[in-house]
Amino acid sequence: MRIFFFISLTVLVSCTNRSIETPDSTHFYSTQSDSTLHYYLLGWHQILNQGYYGPAEVSYRKSLSFDSSFLLCQSVLARLTEDLEERQRFYDHIQPQSNRIEGEEGDLLRVFLSLMRYTLIREKEPEAAAALRPELLVDAQALLCGVRREHPNIDYIESECVEFIHATEGAAAALDSLAVFRKDRVIGNPFLTGYQAVLLTELERYEEALAIAEGLARTDEGKLIPRPDVVMAHVYFGWGKLQKARMHVDRAVEMDPRNLEATRLQSRIIEALSQQE
């Protein structure tokens, strides 16, 4: 996430399933079910590239309907579900079995388990969770970015790696990593193109951020998607243009009320607007 670089301001982003389903995508998963893997990867595509969290949950559940033993999918669904009791059940089921999953899939599972544990602790003991957070972020970054080095064309692994770098090292480091990652890509990563705009906004490079945000494709296969409006809302919120930010975030939430990024951003924007009154 750190090297300063200039991005072509005319690039348009297309959101298609092929941005996740690359040849690298099937190399290390333990499931033998093509349908399980298809819906697992589709769920990530819906979250990252479309901004649809509700439909993603449906996809993850459908993935497990073909292979209920796929622990990695269970761990992602556990992060997404709003049912805390279900999340706890998933954790209690996955944790004792996690050591049997080896290699890159095992590394991913350990990261997702640690995040699950963090959210469960945070619900009951926020201060204890806050104390765990720094070490969790560093460990997760090391594991995720290690898997990303072996499989540089899987969107969700690359995206989560960059997000952890952002959390541990800051926006400039994230931009640097994006520049390096882009050199290794067979095709683009739509989520990270939008994330560039978020990072540039944090660095107060608003015009560059807005140009990228405006270049994002608004549809996927002819269907409107929330993600571009979430990015626009981030840019305008960081820029202090709260009314425009509110317009975009409201539109994203209307398309998918389950979009956690959008609903949390909406709350921040509403609070900022109330302070102006």
PDB file of C-alpha atoms in Angstrom:
ATOM      1  CA  MET A   1       0.000   0.000   0.000  1.00  0.00           C
ATOM      2  CA  ARG A   2       2.893   2.496  -0.083  1.00  0.00           C
ATOM      3  CA  ILE A   3       4.537   3.827  -3.396  1.00  0.00           C
ATOM      4  CA  PHE A   4       3.036   6.995  -4.804  1.00  0.00           C
ATOM      5  CA  PHE A   5       1.921   6.495  -8.355  1.00  0.00           C
ATOM      6  CA  PHE A   6      -0.316   8.061 -10.944  1.00  0.00           C
ATOM      7  CA  ILE A   7      -3.309   6.198 -12.284  1.00  0.00           C
ATOM      8  CA  SER A   8      -4.873   6.684 -15.689  1.00  0.00           C
ATOM      9  CA  LEU A   9      -7.980   8.708 -15.057  1.00  0.00           C
ATOM     10  CA  THR A  10      -9.790   7.292 -18.040  1.00  0.00           C
ATOM     11  CA  VAL A  11      -9.843   3.647 -17.000  1.00  0.00           C
ATOM     12  CA  LEU A  12     -13.333   2.152 -16.817  1.00  0.00           C
ATOM     13  CA  VAL A  13     -13.873  -0.777 -14.506  1.00  0.00           C
ATOM     14  CA  SER A  14     -15.944  -3.740 -15.587  1.00  0.00           C
ATOM     15  CA  CYS A  15     -17.353  -6.018 -12.887  1.00  0.00           C
ATOM     16  CA  THR A  16     -17.495  -9.565 -14.176  1.00  0.00           C
ATOM     17  CA  ASN A  17     -17.196 -12.954 -12.549  1.00  0.00           C
ATOM     18  CA  ARG A  18     -14.052 -13.674 -14.562  1.00  0.00           C
ATOM     19  CA  SER A  19     -12.224 -11.110 -12.384  1.00  0.00           C
ATOM     20  CA  ILE A  20     -12.379 -13.690  -9.580  1.00  0.00           C
ATOM     21  CA  GLU A  21     -12.579 -16.991 -11.422  1.00  0.00           C
ATOM     22  CA  THR A  22      -9.060 -17.083 -12.847  1.00  0.00           C
ATOM     23  CA  PRO A  23      -6.921 -20.173 -13.426  1.00  0.00           C
ATOM     24  CA  ASP A  24      -5.313 -19.620 -10.008  1.00  0.00           C
ATOM     25  CA  SER A  25      -8.679 -19.807  -8.266  1.00  0.00           C
ATOM     26  CA  THR A  26      -8.966 -23.597  -7.980  1.00  0.00           C
ATOM     27  CA  HIS A  27      -5.428 -24.619  -7.125  1.00  0.00           C
ATOM     28  CA  PHE A  28      -5.556 -25.024  -3.370  1.00  0.00           C
ATOM     29  CA  TYR A  29      -9.141 -25.533  -2.195  1.00  0.00           C
ATOM     30  CA  SER A  30     -10.042 -28.765  -0.416  1.00  0.00           C
ATOM     31  CA  THR A  31     -13.584 -29.050  -1.760  1.00  0.00           C
ATOM     32  CA  GLN A  32     -14.078 -31.414  -4.680  1.00  0.00           C
ATOM     33  CA  SER A  33     -17.360 -29.775  -5.702  1.00  0.00           C
ATOM     34  CA  ASP A  34     -17.223 -27.384  -8.653  1.00  0.00           C
ATOM     35  CA  SER A  35     -20.606 -25.954  -7.636  1.00  0.00           C
ATOM     36  CA  THR A  36     -19.374 -25.286  -4.105  1.00  0.00           C
ATOM     37  CA  LEU A  37     -16.368 -23.391  -5.400  1.00  0.00           C
ATOM     38  CA  HIS A  38     -18.429 -21.511  -7.991  1.00  0.00           C
ATOM     39  CA  TYR A  39     -20.861 -20.117  -5.427  1.00  0.00           C
ATOM     40  CA  TYR A  40     -18.086 -19.433  -2.923  1.00  0.00           C
ATOM     41  CA  LEU A  41     -16.250 -17.274  -5.465  1.00  0.00           C
ATOM     42  CA  LEU A  42     -19.512 -15.718  -6.641  1.00  0.00           C
ATOM     43  CA  GLY A  43     -20.197 -14.570  -3.073  1.00  0.00           C
ATOM     44  CA  TRP A  44     -16.869 -12.761  -2.978  1.00  0.00           C
ATOM     45  CA  HIS A  45     -17.573 -11.180  -6.360  1.00  0.00           C
ATOM     46  CA  GLN A  46     -20.943  -9.938  -5.119  1.00  0.00           C
ATOM     47  CA  ILE A  47     -19.419  -8.349  -2.014  1.00  0.00           C
ATOM     48  CA  LEU A  48     -16.262  -6.871  -3.493  1.00  0.00           C
ATOM     49  CA  ASN A  49     -17.124  -5.894  -7.026  1.00  0.00           C
ATOM     50  CA  GLN A  50     -20.871  -5.361  -6.808  1.00  0.00           C
ATOM     51  CA  GLY A  51     -21.367  -4.294  -3.194  1.00  0.00           C
ATOM     52  CA  TYR A  52     -24.176  -6.805  -2.629  1.00  0.00           C
ATOM     53  CA  TYR A  53     -23.859  -8.375   0.812  1.00  0.00           C
ATOM     54  CA  GLY A  54     -27.360  -9.873   1.044  1.00  0.00           C
ATOM     55  CA  PRO A  55     -27.084 -11.836  -2.218  1.00  0.00           C
ATOM     56  CA  ALA A  56     -23.560 -12.891  -1.219  1.00  0.00           C
ATOM     57  CA  GLU A  57     -24.929 -14.565   1.890  1.00  0.00           C
ATOM     58  CA  VAL A  58     -27.327 -16.503  -0.327  1.00  0.00           C
ATOM     59  CA  SER A  59     -24.410 -17.583  -2.518  1.00  0.00           C
ATOM     60  CA  TYR A  60     -22.334 -18.784   0.433  1.00  0.00           C
ATOM     61  CA  ARG A  61     -25.247 -20.807   1.771  1.00  0.00           C
ATOM     62  CA  LYS A  62     -25.799 -22.308  -1.664  1.00  0.00           C
ATOM     63  CA  SER A  63     -22.087 -23.156  -1.814  1.00  0.00           C
ATOM     64  CA  LEU A  64     -22.425 -25.129   1.405  1.00  0.00           C
ATOM     65  CA  SER A  65     -25.524 -26.894   0.123  1.00  0.00           C
ATOM     66  CA  PHE A  66     -23.249 -28.775  -2.303  1.00  0.00           C
ATOM     67  CA  ASP A  67     -20.448 -29.439   0.209  1.00  0.00           C
ATOM     68  CA  SER A  68     -21.346 -28.684   3.818  1.00  0.00           C
ATOM     69  CA  SER A  69     -17.840 -29.656   4.985  1.00  0.00           C
ATOM     70  CA  PHE A  70     -16.104 -26.749   3.201  1.00  0.00           C
ATOM     71  CA  LEU A  71     -14.769 -24.983   6.301  1.00  0.00           C
ATOM     72  CA  LEU A  72     -13.409 -21.954   4.458  1.00  0.00           C
ATOM     73  CA  CYS A  73     -16.869 -21.075   3.147  1.00  0.00           C
ATOM     74  CA  GLN A  74     -18.332 -21.660   6.606  1.00  0.00           C
ATOM     75  CA  SER A  75     -15.841 -19.169   8.030  1.00  0.00           C
ATOM     76  CA  VAL A  76     -16.745 -16.497   5.463  1.00  0.00           C
ATOM     77  CA  LEU A  77     -20.464 -17.004   5.998  1.00  0.00           C
ATOM     78  CA  ALA A  78     -19.864 -16.721   9.752  1.00  0.00           C
ATOM     79  CA  ARG A  79     -18.285 -13.293   9.209  1.00  0.00           C
ATOM     80  CA  LEU A  80     -21.271 -12.182   7.155  1.00  0.00           C
ATOM     81  CA  THR A  81     -24.229 -13.517   9.111  1.00  0.00           C
ATOM     82  CA  GLU A  82     -26.098 -11.096  11.368  1.00  0.00           C
ATOM     83  CA  ASP A  83     -27.047 -13.941  13.695  1.00  0.00           C
ATOM     84  CA  LEU A  84     -24.446 -13.897  16.477  1.00  0.00           C
ATOM     85  CA  GLU A  85     -25.551 -17.287  17.774  1.00  0.00           C
ATOM     86  CA  GLU A  86     -25.015 -18.769  14.319  1.00  0.00           C
ATOM     87  CA  ARG A  87     -21.579 -17.148  14.169  1.00  0.00           C
ATOM     88  CA  GLN A  88     -20.684 -18.706  17.510  1.00  0.00           C
ATOM     89  CA  ARG A  89     -21.884 -22.117  16.300  1.00  0.00           C
ATOM     90  CA  PHE A  90     -19.745 -21.820  13.196  1.00  0.00           C
ATOM     91  CA  TYR A  91     -16.720 -20.871  15.285  1.00  0.00           C
ATOM     92  CA  ASP A  92     -17.243 -23.747  17.709  1.00  0.00           C
ATOM     93  CA  HIS A  93     -17.598 -26.146  14.777  1.00  0.00           C
ATOM     94  CA  ILE A  94     -14.651 -24.900  12.698  1.00  0.00           C
ATOM     95  CA  GLN A  95     -12.035 -24.218  15.354  1.00  0.00           C
ATOM     96  CA  PRO A  96     -11.422 -27.842  16.481  1.00  0.00           C
ATOM     97  CA  GLN A  97     -11.122 -28.974  12.833  1.00  0.00           C
ATOM     98  CA  SER A  98      -9.011 -26.119  11.526  1.00  0.00           C
ATOM     99  CA  ASN A  99      -5.667 -27.906  11.933  1.00  0.00           C
ATOM    100  CA  ARG A 100      -6.623 -30.496   9.331  1.00  0.00           C
ATOM    101  CA  ILE A 101      -6.655 -27.797   6.618  1.00  0.00           C
ATOM    102  CA  GLU A 102      -3.108 -27.187   5.409  1.00  0.00           C
ATOM    103  CA  GLY A 103      -1.300 -24.958   2.936  1.00  0.00           C
ATOM    104  CA  GLU A 104      -2.734 -21.710   1.609  1.00  0.00           C
ATOM    105  CA  GLU A 105      -6.306 -22.703   2.402  1.00  0.00           C
ATOM    106  CA  GLY A 106      -5.242 -23.352   5.984  1.00  0.00           C
ATOM    107  CA  ASP A 107      -3.634 -19.911   6.172  1.00  0.00           C
ATOM    108  CA  LEU A 108      -6.833 -18.273   4.925  1.00  0.00           C
ATOM    109  CA  LEU A 109      -8.905 -20.264   7.393  1.00  0.00           C
ATOM    110  CA  ARG A 110      -6.689 -19.169  10.288  1.00  0.00           C
ATOM    111  CA  VAL A 111      -7.124 -15.524   9.278  1.00  0.00           C
ATOM    112  CA  PHE A 112     -10.894 -15.811   8.982  1.00  0.00           C
ATOM    113  CA  LEU A 113     -11.113 -17.695  12.286  1.00  0.00           C
ATOM    114  CA  SER A 114      -9.143 -14.969  14.039  1.00  0.00           C
ATOM    115  CA  LEU A 115     -11.484 -12.335  12.632  1.00  0.00           C
ATOM    116  CA  MET A 116     -14.484 -14.374  13.735  1.00  0.00           C
ATOM    117  CA  ARG A 117     -13.058 -14.707  17.235  1.00  0.00           C
ATOM    118  CA  TYR A 118     -12.375 -10.968  17.332  1.00  0.00           C
ATOM    119  CA  THR A 119     -15.961 -10.060  16.438  1.00  0.00           C
ATOM    120  CA  LEU A 120     -17.351 -12.517  18.984  1.00  0.00           C
ATOM    121  CA  ILE A 121     -15.153 -11.064  21.742  1.00  0.00           C
ATOM    122  CA  ARG A 122     -15.981  -7.495  20.682  1.00  0.00           C
ATOM    123  CA  GLU A 123     -19.685  -8.110  21.254  1.00  0.00           C
ATOM    124  CA  LYS A 124     -19.089  -8.985  24.913  1.00  0.00           C
ATOM    125  CA  GLU A 125     -15.767  -7.345  25.817  1.00  0.00           C
ATOM    126  CA  PRO A 126     -14.930  -4.363  23.572  1.00  0.00           C
ATOM    127  CA  GLU A 127     -11.813  -3.440  25.546  1.00  0.00           C
ATOM    128  CA  ALA A 128     -10.421  -6.956  25.350  1.00  0.00           C
ATOM    129  CA  ALA A 129     -11.073  -7.005  21.594  1.00  0.00           C
ATOM    130  CA  ALA A 130      -9.306  -3.675  21.168  1.00  0.00           C
ATOM    131  CA  ALA A 131      -6.240  -5.090  22.928  1.00  0.00           C
ATOM    132  CA  LEU A 132      -6.208  -8.070  20.544  1.00  0.00           C
ATOM    133  CA  ARG A 133      -6.579  -5.988  17.399  1.00  0.00           C
ATOM    134  CA  PRO A 134      -2.975  -4.830  16.693  1.00  0.00           C
ATOM    135  CA  GLU A 135      -1.453  -8.327  16.823  1.00  0.00           C
ATOM    136  CA  LEU A 136      -4.406  -9.786  14.896  1.00  0.00           C
ATOM    137  CA  LEU A 137      -3.946  -7.287  12.060  1.00  0.00           C
ATOM    138  CA  VAL A 138      -0.225  -7.914  11.735  1.00  0.00           C
ATOM    139  CA  ASP A 139      -0.611 -11.697  11.765  1.00  0.00           C
ATOM    140  CA  ALA A 140      -3.509 -11.584   9.287  1.00  0.00           C
ATOM    141  CA  GLN A 141      -1.570  -9.341   6.934  1.00  0.00           C
ATOM    142  CA  ALA A 142       1.420 -11.681   6.927  1.00  0.00           C
ATOM    143  CA  LEU A 143      -0.692 -14.758   6.191  1.00  0.00           C
ATOM    144  CA  LEU A 144      -2.927 -13.151   3.558  1.00  0.00           C
ATOM    145  CA  CYS A 145      -0.124 -11.444   1.705  1.00  0.00           C
ATOM    146  CA  GLY A 146       1.840 -14.677   1.762  1.00  0.00           C
ATOM    147  CA  VAL A 147      -1.044 -16.461   0.040  1.00  0.00           C
ATOM    148  CA  ARG A 148      -1.381 -13.550  -2.375  1.00  0.00           C
ATOM    149  CA  ARG A 149       2.254 -13.927  -3.451  1.00  0.00           C
ATOM    150  CA  GLU A 150       1.524 -17.525  -4.450  1.00  0.00           C
ATOM    151  CA  HIS A 151      -1.824 -16.706  -6.108  1.00  0.00           C
ATOM    152  CA  PRO A 152      -1.702 -13.107  -7.385  1.00  0.00           C
ATOM    153  CA  ASN A 153      -4.908 -13.212  -9.446  1.00  0.00           C
ATOM    154  CA  ILE A 154      -7.575 -14.046  -6.869  1.00  0.00           C
ATOM    155  CA  ASP A 155      -9.487 -10.842  -6.165  1.00  0.00           C
ATOM    156  CA  TYR A 156     -10.636 -11.455  -2.612  1.00  0.00           C
ATOM    157  CA  ILE A 157      -7.224 -12.535  -1.329  1.00  0.00           C
ATOM    158  CA  GLU A 158      -5.502  -9.562  -2.916  1.00  0.00           C
ATOM    159  CA  SER A 159      -8.213  -7.177  -1.721  1.00  0.00           C
ATOM    160  CA  GLU A 160      -8.113  -8.348   1.872  1.00  0.00           C
ATOM    161  CA  CYS A 161      -4.306  -8.224   1.828  1.00  0.00           C
ATOM    162  CA  VAL A 162      -4.402  -4.556   0.759  1.00  0.00           C
ATOM    163  CA  GLU A 163      -7.048  -3.720   3.340  1.00  0.00           C
ATOM    164  CA  PHE A 164      -4.894  -5.188   6.101  1.00  0.00           C
ATOM    165  CA  ILE A 165      -1.853  -3.260   4.855  1.00  0.00           C
ATOM    166  CA  HIS A 166      -4.000  -0.121   4.985  1.00  0.00           C
ATOM    167  CA  ALA A 167      -5.041  -0.913   8.541  1.00  0.00           C
ATOM    168  CA  THR A 168      -1.494  -1.568   9.747  1.00  0.00           C
ATOM    169  CA  GLU A 169       0.649   0.783   7.647  1.00  0.00           C
ATOM    170  CA  GLY A 170      -1.671   3.471   6.277  1.00  0.00           C
ATOM    171  CA  ALA A 171      -3.049   4.720   2.973  1.00  0.00           C
ATOM    172  CA  ALA A 172       0.286   5.544   1.342  1.00  0.00           C
ATOM    173  CA  ALA A 173       1.558   2.022   1.949  1.00  0.00           C
ATOM    174  CA  ALA A 174      -1.665   0.633   0.508  1.00  0.00           C
ATOM    175  CA  LEU A 175      -1.253   2.637  -2.684  1.00  0.00           C
ATOM    176  CA  ASP A 176       2.306   1.406  -3.003  1.00  0.00           C
ATOM    177  CA  SER A 177       1.166  -2.197  -2.716  1.00  0.00           C
ATOM    178  CA  LEU A 178      -1.554  -1.616  -5.277  1.00  0.00           C
ATOM    179  CA  ALA A 179       1.031  -0.423  -7.772  1.00  0.00           C
ATOM    180  CA  VAL A 180       3.155  -3.519  -7.196  1.00  0.00           C
ATOM    181  CA  PHE A 181       0.172  -5.882  -7.290  1.00  0.00           C
ATOM    182  CA  ARG A 182      -1.109  -4.448 -10.541  1.00  0.00           C
ATOM    183  CA  LYS A 183       2.089  -5.520 -12.328  1.00  0.00           C
ATOM    184  CA  ASP A 184       1.354  -9.172 -11.492  1.00  0.00           C
ATOM    185  CA  ARG A 185      -2.281  -9.181 -12.578  1.00  0.00           C
ATOM    186  CA  VAL A 186      -3.579 -11.048 -15.603  1.00  0.00           C
ATOM    187  CA  ILE A 187      -6.745  -8.912 -15.499  1.00  0.00           C
ATOM    188  CA  GLY A 188      -7.878  -6.014 -13.323  1.00  0.00           C
ATOM    189  CA  ASN A 189      -9.308  -6.116  -9.822  1.00  0.00           C
ATOM    190  CA  PRO A 190     -12.470  -3.961  -9.871  1.00  0.00           C
ATOM    191  CA  PHE A 191     -12.705  -3.684  -6.083  1.00  0.00           C
ATOM    192  CA  LEU A 192      -9.184  -2.361  -5.734  1.00  0.00           C
ATOM    193  CA  THR A 193      -9.710   0.254  -8.435  1.00  0.00           C
ATOM    194  CA  GLY A 194     -12.492   1.685  -6.292  1.00  0.00           C
ATOM    195  CA  TYR A 195     -10.378   1.239  -3.183  1.00  0.00           C
ATOM    196  CA  GLN A 196      -7.695   3.397  -4.782  1.00  0.00           C
ATOM    197  CA  ALA A 197     -10.186   6.251  -4.749  1.00  0.00           C
ATOM    198  CA  VAL A 198     -10.806   5.679  -1.033  1.00  0.00           C
ATOM    199  CA  LEU A 199      -7.069   5.698  -0.301  1.00  0.00           C
ATOM    200  CA  LEU A 200      -6.455   8.807  -2.394  1.00  0.00           C
ATOM    201  CA  THR A 201      -9.261  10.546  -0.519  1.00  0.00           C
ATOM    202  CA  GLU A 202      -7.589   9.715   2.783  1.00  0.00           C
ATOM    203  CA  LEU A 203      -4.437  11.332   1.418  1.00  0.00           C
ATOM    204  CA  GLU A 204      -6.505  14.418   0.407  1.00  0.00           C
ATOM    205  CA  ARG A 205      -5.942  13.838  -3.318  1.00  0.00           C
ATOM    206  CA  TYR A 206      -9.594  14.498  -3.974  1.00  0.00           C
ATOM    207  CA  GLU A 207      -9.590  15.317  -7.686  1.00  0.00           C
ATOM    208  CA  GLU A 208      -7.723  12.090  -8.526  1.00  0.00           C
ATOM    209  CA  ALA A 209     -10.039  10.108  -6.276  1.00  0.00           C
ATOM    210  CA  LEU A 210     -13.172  11.581  -7.829  1.00  0.00           C
ATOM    211  CA  ALA A 211     -11.955  10.923 -11.369  1.00  0.00           C
ATOM    212  CA  ILE A 212     -11.411   7.256 -10.533  1.00  0.00           C
ATOM    213  CA  ALA A 213     -14.742   6.975  -8.739  1.00  0.00           C
ATOM    214  CA  GLU A 214     -16.572   8.509 -11.672  1.00  0.00           C
ATOM    215  CA  GLY A 215     -14.947   5.969 -13.996  1.00  0.00           C
ATOM    216  CA  LEU A 216     -16.330   2.957 -12.162  1.00  0.00           C
ATOM    217  CA  ALA A 217     -18.910   0.938 -14.065  1.00  0.00           C
ATOM    218  CA  ARG A 218     -22.363   1.486 -12.565  1.00  0.00           C
ATOM    219  CA  THR A 219     -23.751  -1.845 -13.713  1.00  0.00           C
ATOM    220  CA  ASP A 220     -22.784  -5.486 -13.892  1.00  0.00           C
ATOM    221  CA  GLU A 221     -24.438  -7.427 -16.693  1.00  0.00           C
ATOM    222  CA  GLY A 222     -26.998  -4.647 -17.004  1.00  0.00           C
ATOM    223  CA  LYS A 223     -27.881  -4.554 -13.290  1.00  0.00           C
ATOM    224  CA  LEU A 224     -27.239  -1.516 -11.110  1.00  0.00           C
ATOM    225  CA  ILE A 225     -24.758  -2.247  -8.319  1.00  0.00           C
ATOM    226  CA  PRO A 226     -24.119  -0.446  -4.992  1.00  0.00           C
ATOM    227  CA  ARG A 227     -20.316  -0.452  -4.969  1.00  0.00           C
ATOM    228  CA  PRO A 228     -19.722   2.637  -7.181  1.00  0.00           C
ATOM    229  CA  ASP A 229     -22.057   4.738  -5.018  1.00  0.00           C
ATOM    230  CA  VAL A 230     -20.257   3.574  -1.874  1.00  0.00           C
ATOM    231  CA  VAL A 231     -16.947   4.715  -3.364  1.00  0.00           C
ATOM    232  CA  MET A 232     -18.433   8.064  -4.426  1.00  0.00           C
ATOM    233  CA  ALA A 233     -19.804   8.517  -0.905  1.00  0.00           C
ATOM    234  CA  HIS A 234     -16.354   7.862   0.587  1.00  0.00           C
ATOM    235  CA  VAL A 235     -14.792  10.460  -1.704  1.00  0.00           C
ATOM    236  CA  TYR A 236     -17.364  13.171  -1.079  1.00  0.00           C
ATOM    237  CA  PHE A 237     -17.420  12.487   2.670  1.00  0.00           C
ATOM    238  CA  GLY A 238     -13.654  12.798   2.935  1.00  0.00           C
ATOM    239  CA  TRP A 239     -13.802  15.947   0.837  1.00  0.00           C
ATOM    240  CA  GLY A 240     -16.371  17.469   3.169  1.00  0.00           C
ATOM    241  CA  LYS A 241     -19.164  17.520   0.567  1.00  0.00           C
ATOM    242  CA  LEU A 242     -21.659  15.911   2.877  1.00  0.00           C
ATOM    243  CA  GLN A 243     -24.869  16.355   0.918  1.00  0.00           C
ATOM    244  CA  LYS A 244     -23.398  14.665  -2.143  1.00  0.00           C
ATOM    245  CA  ALA A 245     -21.980  11.940   0.075  1.00  0.00           C
ATOM    246  CA  ARG A 246     -25.403  11.408   1.636  1.00  0.00           C
ATOM    247  CA  MET A 247     -27.066  11.125  -1.772  1.00  0.00           C
ATOM    248  CA  HIS A 248     -24.690   8.394  -2.920  1.00  0.00           C
ATOM    249  CA  VAL A 249     -24.631   6.408   0.311  1.00  0.00           C
ATOM    250  CA  ASP A 250     -28.428   6.478   0.571  1.00  0.00           C
ATOM    251  CA  ARG A 251     -28.655   5.090  -2.945  1.00  0.00           C
ATOM    252  CA  ALA A 252     -26.228   2.284  -2.085  1.00  0.00           C
ATOM    253  CA  VAL A 253     -28.126   1.367   1.082  1.00  0.00           C
ATOM    254  CA  GLU A 254     -31.405   1.395  -0.818  1.00  0.00           C
ATOM    255  CA  MET A 255     -29.968  -1.130  -3.294  1.00  0.00           C
ATOM    256  CA  ASP A 256     -28.647  -3.374  -0.499  1.00  0.00           C
ATOM    257  CA  PRO A 257     -29.552  -2.601   3.133  1.00  0.00           C
ATOM    258  CA  ARG A 258     -27.183  -5.417   4.156  1.00  0.00           C
ATOM    259  CA  ASN A 259     -24.106  -3.640   2.793  1.00  0.00           C
ATOM    260  CA  LEU A 260     -22.154  -3.152   6.019  1.00  0.00           C
ATOM    261  CA  GLU A 261     -19.681  -0.704   4.520  1.00  0.00           C
ATOM    262  CA  ALA A 262     -22.512   1.478   3.215  1.00  0.00           C
ATOM    263  CA  THR A 263     -24.623   1.424   6.388  1.00  0.00           C
ATOM    264  CA  ARG A 264     -21.652   2.277   8.600  1.00  0.00           C
ATOM    265  CA  LEU A 265     -20.613   5.096   6.278  1.00  0.00           C
ATOM    266  CA  GLN A 266     -24.196   6.330   6.172  1.00  0.00           C
ATOM    267  CA  SER A 267     -24.224   6.625   9.966  1.00  0.00           C
ATOM    268  CA  ARG A 268     -21.004   8.663   9.918  1.00  0.00           C
ATOM    269  CA  ILE A 269     -22.341  10.979   7.228  1.00  0.00           C
ATOM    270  CA  ILE A 270     -25.636  11.517   9.048  1.00  0.00           C
ATOM    271  CA  GLU A 271     -23.756  12.293  12.261  1.00  0.00           C
ATOM    272  CA  ALA A 272     -21.536  14.809  10.439  1.00  0.00           C
ATOM    273  CA  LEU A 273     -24.562  16.470   8.893  1.00  0.00           C
ATOM    274  CA  SER A 274     -26.283  16.736  12.265  1.00  0.00           C
ATOM    275  CA  GLN A 275     -23.260  18.549  13.674  1.00  0.00           C
ATOM    276  CA  GLN A 276     -23.636  21.210  10.985  1.00  0.00           C
ATOM    277  CA  GLU A 277     -27.176  22.039  12.072  1.00  0.00           C
TER     278      GLU A 277
END
